[in-house]
Coordinates of C-alpha atoms in Angstrom, one line a residue:
M1 CA 79.3 22.2 55.9
N2 CA 78.9 20.4 52.5
L3 CA 81.9 20.2 50.2
L4 CA 83.3 18.1 47.4
I5 CA 87.1 18.0 47.3
K6 CA 88.0 16.9 43.7
S7 CA 91.1 15.0 42.7
A8 CA 93.1 15.1 45.9
T9 CA 96.1 12.8 46.5
I10 CA 95.5 11.0 49.8
T11 CA 98.4 10.7 52.3
D12 CA 97.1 8.7 55.2
P13 CA 98.8 5.3 56.1
N14 CA 95.5 4.2 57.8
S15 CA 93.3 4.9 54.9
P16 CA 92.4 2.3 52.2
F17 CA 92.8 5.2 49.7
D18 CA 96.4 6.0 50.7
Q19 CA 98.4 7.4 47.8
Q20 CA 95.3 7.4 45.5
V21 CA 93.8 10.4 43.7
V22 CA 90.2 10.5 44.6
D23 CA 87.2 12.8 45.2
I24 CA 86.0 13.2 48.8
L25 CA 82.4 14.2 49.5
I26 CA 81.7 15.8 52.8
K27 CA 78.2 16.4 54.1
N28 CA 77.5 18.0 57.5
G29 CA 81.1 17.5 58.6
T30 CA 81.2 13.8 57.7
I31 CA 82.9 12.0 54.8
T32 CA 80.0 10.3 53.1
E33 CA 81.7 9.1 49.9
I34 CA 85.2 8.6 48.4
G35 CA 85.6 7.7 44.8
T36 CA 86.3 9.0 41.3
D37 CA 84.2 11.4 39.4
I38 CA 81.6 12.0 42.1
K39 CA 78.6 14.1 40.9
T40 CA 76.9 16.4 43.4
D41 CA 75.3 19.8 43.7
V42 CA 77.5 21.0 46.7
T43 CA 80.4 23.4 46.6
V44 CA 83.3 22.0 44.7
Y45 CA 87.0 22.5 45.6
D46 CA 89.5 21.5 43.0
A47 CA 92.5 19.8 44.7
T48 CA 94.2 18.6 41.6
G49 CA 97.9 18.2 42.3
K50 CA 97.3 18.8 46.0
Q51 CA 97.7 16.4 49.0
L52 CA 95.0 15.6 51.6
S53 CA 95.8 14.1 55.0
P54 CA 94.4 13.8 58.5
G55 CA 94.5 17.2 60.2
F56 CA 97.8 18.1 62.0
F57 CA 98.1 17.9 65.8
D58 CA 100.5 20.1 67.8
L59 CA 101.9 18.6 71.0
N60 CA 103.5 21.8 72.2
C61 CA 102.0 25.3 71.9
N62 CA 101.3 28.3 74.0
I63 CA 98.1 30.4 74.0
G64 CA 98.0 33.2 76.6
E65 CA 94.5 32.4 77.9
L66 CA 94.3 32.2 80.9
G67 CA 95.7 35.5 82.1
L68 CA 98.0 36.4 79.2
E69 CA 95.4 37.2 76.5
T70 CA 97.3 40.2 75.3
K71 CA 99.8 37.7 73.8
E72 CA 97.2 35.3 72.4
D73 CA 93.7 34.2 73.2
L74 CA 91.8 31.1 72.1
Q75 CA 90.1 32.8 69.2
T76 CA 93.3 34.1 67.6
G77 CA 95.4 31.1 68.6
T78 CA 93.0 28.6 67.1
A79 CA 92.6 30.7 64.0
A80 CA 96.4 30.7 63.4
A81 CA 96.4 26.9 64.2
A82 CA 93.7 26.2 61.6
A83 CA 95.7 28.3 59.0
G84 CA 98.7 26.1 59.7
G85 CA 96.7 22.9 59.2
F86 CA 96.2 22.0 62.8
T87 CA 92.9 20.5 63.8
G88 CA 94.1 19.6 67.3
I89 CA 96.4 21.3 69.8
A90 CA 97.8 20.5 73.2
L91 CA 98.1 23.6 75.3
M92 CA 101.1 24.0 77.6
P93 CA 100.1 25.2 81.1
N94 CA 102.4 28.3 80.9
T95 CA 99.6 30.6 81.9
Q96 CA 98.6 32.9 84.8
P97 CA 97.3 31.1 86.8
P98 CA 98.8 27.9 85.5
V99 CA 96.5 25.0 84.6
H100 CA 97.1 23.3 87.9
S101 CA 93.5 22.3 88.9
K102 CA 90.4 21.0 87.3
A103 CA 88.9 24.5 87.3
E104 CA 91.4 25.8 84.7
V105 CA 91.1 22.6 82.6
E106 CA 87.3 22.8 82.5
Y107 CA 87.4 26.5 81.7
L108 CA 89.6 26.0 78.7
L109 CA 87.6 23.0 77.4
N110 CA 84.3 25.0 77.7
R111 CA 85.8 28.1 76.0
A112 CA 87.0 25.9 73.1
K113 CA 83.7 24.1 72.5
G114 CA 82.5 24.2 68.9
N115 CA 85.8 25.3 67.5
L116 CA 87.3 24.0 64.3
V117 CA 90.5 23.2 66.3
D118 CA 90.2 20.6 69.1
V119 CA 91.9 21.9 72.3
Y120 CA 93.5 19.6 74.8
P121 CA 94.8 21.4 77.9
L122 CA 97.9 19.9 79.6
G123 CA 97.8 20.0 83.3
T124 CA 100.8 21.0 85.5
L125 CA 102.9 18.4 87.1
S126 CA 103.5 20.5 90.2
H127 CA 101.3 23.0 92.1
K128 CA 101.7 26.4 90.5
R129 CA 104.6 25.0 88.4
E130 CA 106.8 25.6 91.4
G131 CA 108.4 22.2 91.3
K132 CA 107.7 21.4 95.0
D133 CA 104.4 19.6 95.5
L134 CA 102.5 17.4 93.0
A135 CA 99.4 19.0 91.5
E136 CA 96.0 17.4 91.6
M137 CA 96.7 15.4 88.4
Y138 CA 94.0 12.8 88.8
D139 CA 91.3 15.5 89.2
M140 CA 92.6 17.2 86.1
Y141 CA 92.8 13.9 84.2
L142 CA 89.1 13.2 85.0
S143 CA 88.2 16.7 83.8
G144 CA 90.0 16.2 80.5
A145 CA 93.7 16.9 80.9
K146 CA 95.6 14.5 78.6
A147 CA 99.1 14.7 80.0
F148 CA 101.1 16.6 82.7
T149 CA 104.0 18.9 82.5
D150 CA 105.4 22.0 84.1
G151 CA 105.7 23.5 80.6
D152 CA 108.9 25.5 80.2
H153 CA 109.8 25.0 83.8
P154 CA 112.1 22.0 84.0
V155 CA 111.5 19.7 87.0
Q156 CA 114.8 19.9 89.0
D157 CA 113.7 17.7 91.9
A158 CA 114.3 14.0 90.9
G159 CA 112.1 12.8 93.7
L160 CA 109.2 14.9 92.5
M161 CA 109.6 13.6 89.0
E162 CA 109.7 10.0 90.3
R163 CA 106.5 10.5 92.3
A164 CA 104.8 12.1 89.3
L165 CA 105.7 9.1 87.1
L166 CA 104.5 6.6 89.7
Y167 CA 101.3 8.5 90.3
T168 CA 100.3 9.0 86.6
K169 CA 101.1 5.3 86.0
G170 CA 98.0 4.4 88.0
F171 CA 95.7 6.0 85.4
E172 CA 98.0 5.5 82.4
A173 CA 98.6 9.2 81.8
T174 CA 101.9 10.6 80.3
V175 CA 104.4 12.9 81.9
F176 CA 106.0 15.5 79.6
S177 CA 109.5 16.5 80.5
Y178 CA 111.2 19.7 79.4
P179 CA 114.8 18.6 79.8
E180 CA 117.1 21.2 81.1
D181 CA 119.3 21.1 84.2
T182 CA 119.1 24.7 85.4
A183 CA 122.2 24.4 87.5
I184 CA 124.2 23.7 84.4
A185 CA 122.3 26.1 82.1
G186 CA 122.5 29.0 84.6
K187 CA 121.4 32.3 83.2
A188 CA 122.9 31.8 79.8
K189 CA 120.8 32.7 76.8
V190 CA 122.4 30.9 73.8
N191 CA 124.0 27.6 72.8
E192 CA 127.5 27.1 74.1
G193 CA 129.9 27.0 71.2
E194 CA 131.8 29.0 68.6
M195 CA 128.9 31.5 68.2
S196 CA 128.5 32.2 71.9
T197 CA 132.3 32.8 72.1
L198 CA 132.1 35.2 69.1
L199 CA 129.2 37.1 70.6
G200 CA 130.8 37.2 74.0
M201 CA 127.9 35.6 75.7
K202 CA 127.8 32.8 78.2
G203 CA 126.4 29.7 76.6
I204 CA 124.1 26.8 77.6
P205 CA 126.0 23.6 77.0
S206 CA 124.3 20.6 75.4
L207 CA 125.0 18.8 78.7
A208 CA 122.2 20.7 80.4
E209 CA 119.7 19.0 78.2
E210 CA 121.3 15.6 78.0
L211 CA 121.8 15.2 81.8
M212 CA 118.1 15.7 82.4
I213 CA 117.2 13.3 79.7
A214 CA 119.5 10.7 81.1
R215 CA 118.0 11.2 84.6
D216 CA 114.4 11.0 83.5
L217 CA 115.1 7.9 81.4
Y218 CA 116.5 6.2 84.5
L219 CA 113.4 7.3 86.5
A220 CA 111.0 6.1 83.7
E221 CA 112.8 2.7 83.6
Y222 CA 112.7 2.4 87.4
T223 CA 109.0 3.2 87.6
D224 CA 108.0 1.5 84.4
S225 CA 106.2 4.6 83.4
K226 CA 105.5 6.6 80.2
I227 CA 107.6 9.7 79.6
H228 CA 107.7 12.2 76.7
F229 CA 110.5 14.7 76.1
S230 CA 109.5 18.1 74.7
T231 CA 111.6 19.9 72.1
I232 CA 114.9 18.0 72.2
S233 CA 117.7 19.7 70.4
T234 CA 121.1 18.0 70.6
T235 CA 122.9 15.0 69.0
R236 CA 123.4 13.2 72.3
S237 CA 119.8 13.7 73.3
V238 CA 118.7 11.8 70.1
E239 CA 121.3 9.1 70.9
L240 CA 120.1 8.6 74.5
I241 CA 116.4 8.3 73.4
R242 CA 117.3 5.9 70.6
E243 CA 119.1 3.7 73.0
A244 CA 116.2 3.8 75.5
K245 CA 113.7 2.8 72.8
K246 CA 115.9 -0.2 71.9
K247 CA 115.8 -1.2 75.5
G248 CA 112.0 -1.1 75.4
L249 CA 111.3 1.9 77.6
K250 CA 108.0 3.7 77.2
V251 CA 109.6 6.9 75.8
S252 CA 108.6 9.3 73.1
C253 CA 109.9 12.8 72.1
D254 CA 109.3 15.7 69.8
V255 CA 111.3 18.4 68.1
A256 CA 110.4 22.0 67.3
A257 CA 110.1 22.8 63.6
H258 CA 112.5 25.7 63.8
H259 CA 115.2 23.5 65.3
L260 CA 115.2 21.5 62.0
I261 CA 116.2 24.6 60.0
L262 CA 117.9 27.2 62.2
T263 CA 121.3 27.1 63.8
D264 CA 123.0 29.4 66.2
D265 CA 124.6 31.1 63.2
A266 CA 121.3 33.0 63.0
L267 CA 122.3 34.9 66.2
A268 CA 125.2 36.7 64.6
G269 CA 123.1 39.9 64.4
F270 CA 121.7 39.7 68.0
D271 CA 118.2 39.4 66.6
S272 CA 115.9 38.6 69.5
L273 CA 113.4 36.9 67.1
Y274 CA 115.8 34.0 67.1
K275 CA 115.9 33.7 70.8
V276 CA 114.3 30.4 71.7
K277 CA 114.5 27.7 74.4
P278 CA 116.1 25.3 74.0
P279 CA 118.5 27.5 72.2
L280 CA 119.4 27.1 68.5
R281 CA 122.2 24.6 68.3
T282 CA 124.8 23.6 65.6
H283 CA 124.6 22.2 62.1
A284 CA 125.6 18.8 63.5
D285 CA 122.7 18.9 65.9
V286 CA 120.3 19.8 63.1
N287 CA 121.5 16.9 61.1
A288 CA 121.1 14.5 64.0
L289 CA 117.5 15.7 64.6
I290 CA 116.5 15.2 61.0
A291 CA 118.2 11.7 61.1
G292 CA 116.2 11.0 64.3
L293 CA 113.0 11.8 62.6
K294 CA 113.8 9.6 59.7
D295 CA 114.7 6.6 61.8
G296 CA 111.8 6.9 64.2
T297 CA 113.7 8.0 67.2
I298 CA 111.9 11.3 67.2
D299 CA 108.1 10.8 67.2
A300 CA 106.7 14.2 66.4
I301 CA 107.2 17.7 65.1
V302 CA 105.8 20.6 67.1
S303 CA 105.3 24.3 66.4
Q304 CA 106.3 25.4 70.0
H305 CA 104.1 28.4 69.2
T306 CA 105.0 31.1 71.8
P307 CA 103.5 34.5 71.2
H308 CA 104.8 37.7 72.8
E309 CA 103.8 41.3 72.7
I310 CA 106.3 43.6 70.8
E311 CA 107.7 45.0 74.0
F312 CA 108.9 41.6 75.1
K313 CA 110.8 40.9 71.9
D314 CA 111.8 44.2 70.3
V315 CA 114.4 44.8 73.0
E316 CA 118.0 43.9 73.7
F317 CA 118.8 40.2 73.2
E318 CA 119.7 39.6 76.8
V319 CA 116.4 40.8 78.2
A320 CA 114.1 39.6 75.4
E321 CA 111.6 36.7 76.1
Y322 CA 112.2 33.3 74.6
G323 CA 110.0 32.0 71.7
I324 CA 108.5 32.5 68.3
I325 CA 105.1 32.0 66.8
G326 CA 105.0 28.8 64.7
F327 CA 101.5 27.5 63.9
Q328 CA 101.5 28.9 60.3
T329 CA 105.1 28.0 59.4
A330 CA 105.6 24.5 60.9
F331 CA 104.5 22.6 57.8
A332 CA 106.7 24.8 55.5
L333 CA 109.7 24.4 57.8
A334 CA 109.3 20.6 57.9
L335 CA 109.4 20.6 54.1
K336 CA 112.4 22.9 54.0
A337 CA 114.2 20.4 56.3
G338 CA 113.9 17.9 53.4
L339 CA 111.3 15.6 55.0
S340 CA 109.0 13.6 52.7
I341 CA 105.2 14.2 52.8
D342 CA 104.6 10.7 54.2
L343 CA 107.0 11.4 57.0
I344 CA 105.6 14.8 57.8
V345 CA 102.1 13.4 58.0
Q346 CA 103.3 10.7 60.3
K347 CA 105.1 13.2 62.6
L348 CA 102.5 16.1 62.4
A349 CA 99.2 14.2 62.3
I350 CA 99.4 10.5 63.3
N351 CA 102.1 10.1 66.1
P352 CA 101.1 13.2 68.2
R353 CA 97.6 11.7 68.7
V354 CA 99.0 8.3 69.4
I355 CA 101.2 9.8 72.1
L356 CA 98.2 11.4 73.8
D357 CA 96.0 8.4 73.3
I358 CA 93.6 10.4 71.1
E359 CA 91.7 8.8 68.3
V360 CA 93.5 9.3 65.0
P361 CA 91.3 10.6 62.2
V362 CA 91.1 8.4 59.1
I363 CA 90.3 9.4 55.5
A364 CA 87.5 7.0 54.9
A365 CA 83.7 7.0 54.2
G366 CA 81.7 7.3 57.4
Q367 CA 84.4 9.0 59.3
K368 CA 84.3 12.6 60.6
A369 CA 86.0 15.0 58.2
N370 CA 89.1 15.9 60.2
L371 CA 91.6 16.8 57.4
V372 CA 93.9 19.2 55.8
V373 CA 94.6 20.0 52.1
F374 CA 98.0 21.3 51.3
D375 CA 100.3 22.1 48.3
K376 CA 103.9 21.2 48.9
D377 CA 105.1 23.2 45.9
A378 CA 103.1 26.4 46.5
E379 CA 105.2 29.5 47.2
W380 CA 103.6 32.2 49.5
E381 CA 104.7 35.1 51.5
Y382 CA 104.1 35.0 55.3
N383 CA 103.2 38.6 56.2
K384 CA 101.4 40.7 58.7
E385 CA 98.2 40.5 56.6
N386 CA 97.9 36.7 56.6
N387 CA 99.4 36.2 60.0
L388 CA 96.3 35.3 62.1
S389 CA 98.1 35.2 65.5
K390 CA 97.7 38.2 67.8
S391 CA 101.5 38.4 68.0
Y392 CA 104.2 38.9 65.3
N393 CA 107.3 37.4 66.8
S394 CA 108.5 35.3 63.9
P395 CA 111.7 35.6 62.0
Y396 CA 109.8 34.4 58.9
L397 CA 107.4 37.3 58.6
G398 CA 108.1 39.0 55.3
Q399 CA 109.7 35.9 53.9
N400 CA 108.6 33.7 51.0
L401 CA 108.0 30.0 52.1
T402 CA 107.3 26.9 50.1
G403 CA 104.5 24.6 51.2
Q404 CA 101.1 26.0 52.0
V405 CA 98.0 24.8 53.8
L406 CA 94.9 25.5 51.6
L407 CA 92.0 23.9 53.5
T408 CA 91.5 22.8 57.1
C409 CA 88.3 20.9 58.0
N410 CA 87.1 19.6 61.4
N411 CA 84.0 19.7 63.6
N412 CA 81.9 20.8 60.6
H413 CA 83.9 23.9 60.2
L414 CA 86.2 24.9 57.3
Y415 CA 89.2 27.2 57.0
K416 CA 90.1 28.2 53.5
S417 CA 93.3 30.0 52.4
N418 CA 92.7 33.2 50.5
K419 CA 95.2 32.0 47.8

């Protein structure tokens, strides 16, 4: 792939060209020259007024393969990811079978070879995600698993979590915790508060998340291990992690893009497209999450891309599955939350790779072209024609969004928006 990107504004804190307007010449997937007024005979893309940064990386997404390919497979999932600006994704092990041995890890890595999007399977923490016995984490680590988690199954057994933290410490891997105390959450489907009372539905209190974060912070401190909290959603959760970082604990966390915009007010019409886990919270929680991103407490933004067939979402709210597709809307939602471009690049491109100890791409001559070009002011309609996922469970389908990914480049492959 040979391409000259003209007059792009670089947003990359690690690049010597950060905040400069330059031309980037790419030959055979490598940045060969950066400067002004570069002359060449290759294809030219005019990026005047557009930003260019390292490709985004998603720490929390679901693709149905293995076993749930009717929801999403690697081909459609990575296509949607590329359209959203993601050049790397960490796959949750919420599959059938779960990614609980080196066989599943190696299968996914082999299937994803040669793709524009780099795929990093996350291995399970417990065998079959049952929360009873540790999985073969070291075998999976040697095969390419970058971190370990039971995905959307919170680990209820404190002893199991302690053993997992101690075990992974030996090879410096990271444990991802989905923080929810199921004994507190019960079978409730929405946030506990005014809206749950208005709807006549039992609610999940913030306490269910915060208790688990407090427990796992104690365990991480006791074992001196690394821990990452997935998709935090409450004010107190942000405060707990902020306090832990001040104490010097090896803790990081992320937030789902939709939790920066939506509140439980969206549930007034019982629309199952807004049914997510953790549940949509309150305006105060949204403000705390945004403040946590700005002060560095929250390290990353994730899509929490969770595809479902129509029969699992177009049903009564109580029985609908949790989750929305989010690859193609994550960037626009981060902008809608009022975050600056510099901060978005930090939270979507830089920090996620640091958390997984993956090399961070740099916009510099001699480096592999792993980058995204986007227009923060472009208005576009997200619809069924440009949705590249196999599933359609997004409340944003049919809506106009501001902030569009125009080019995604990695591994000598190129995605280009039709606009």
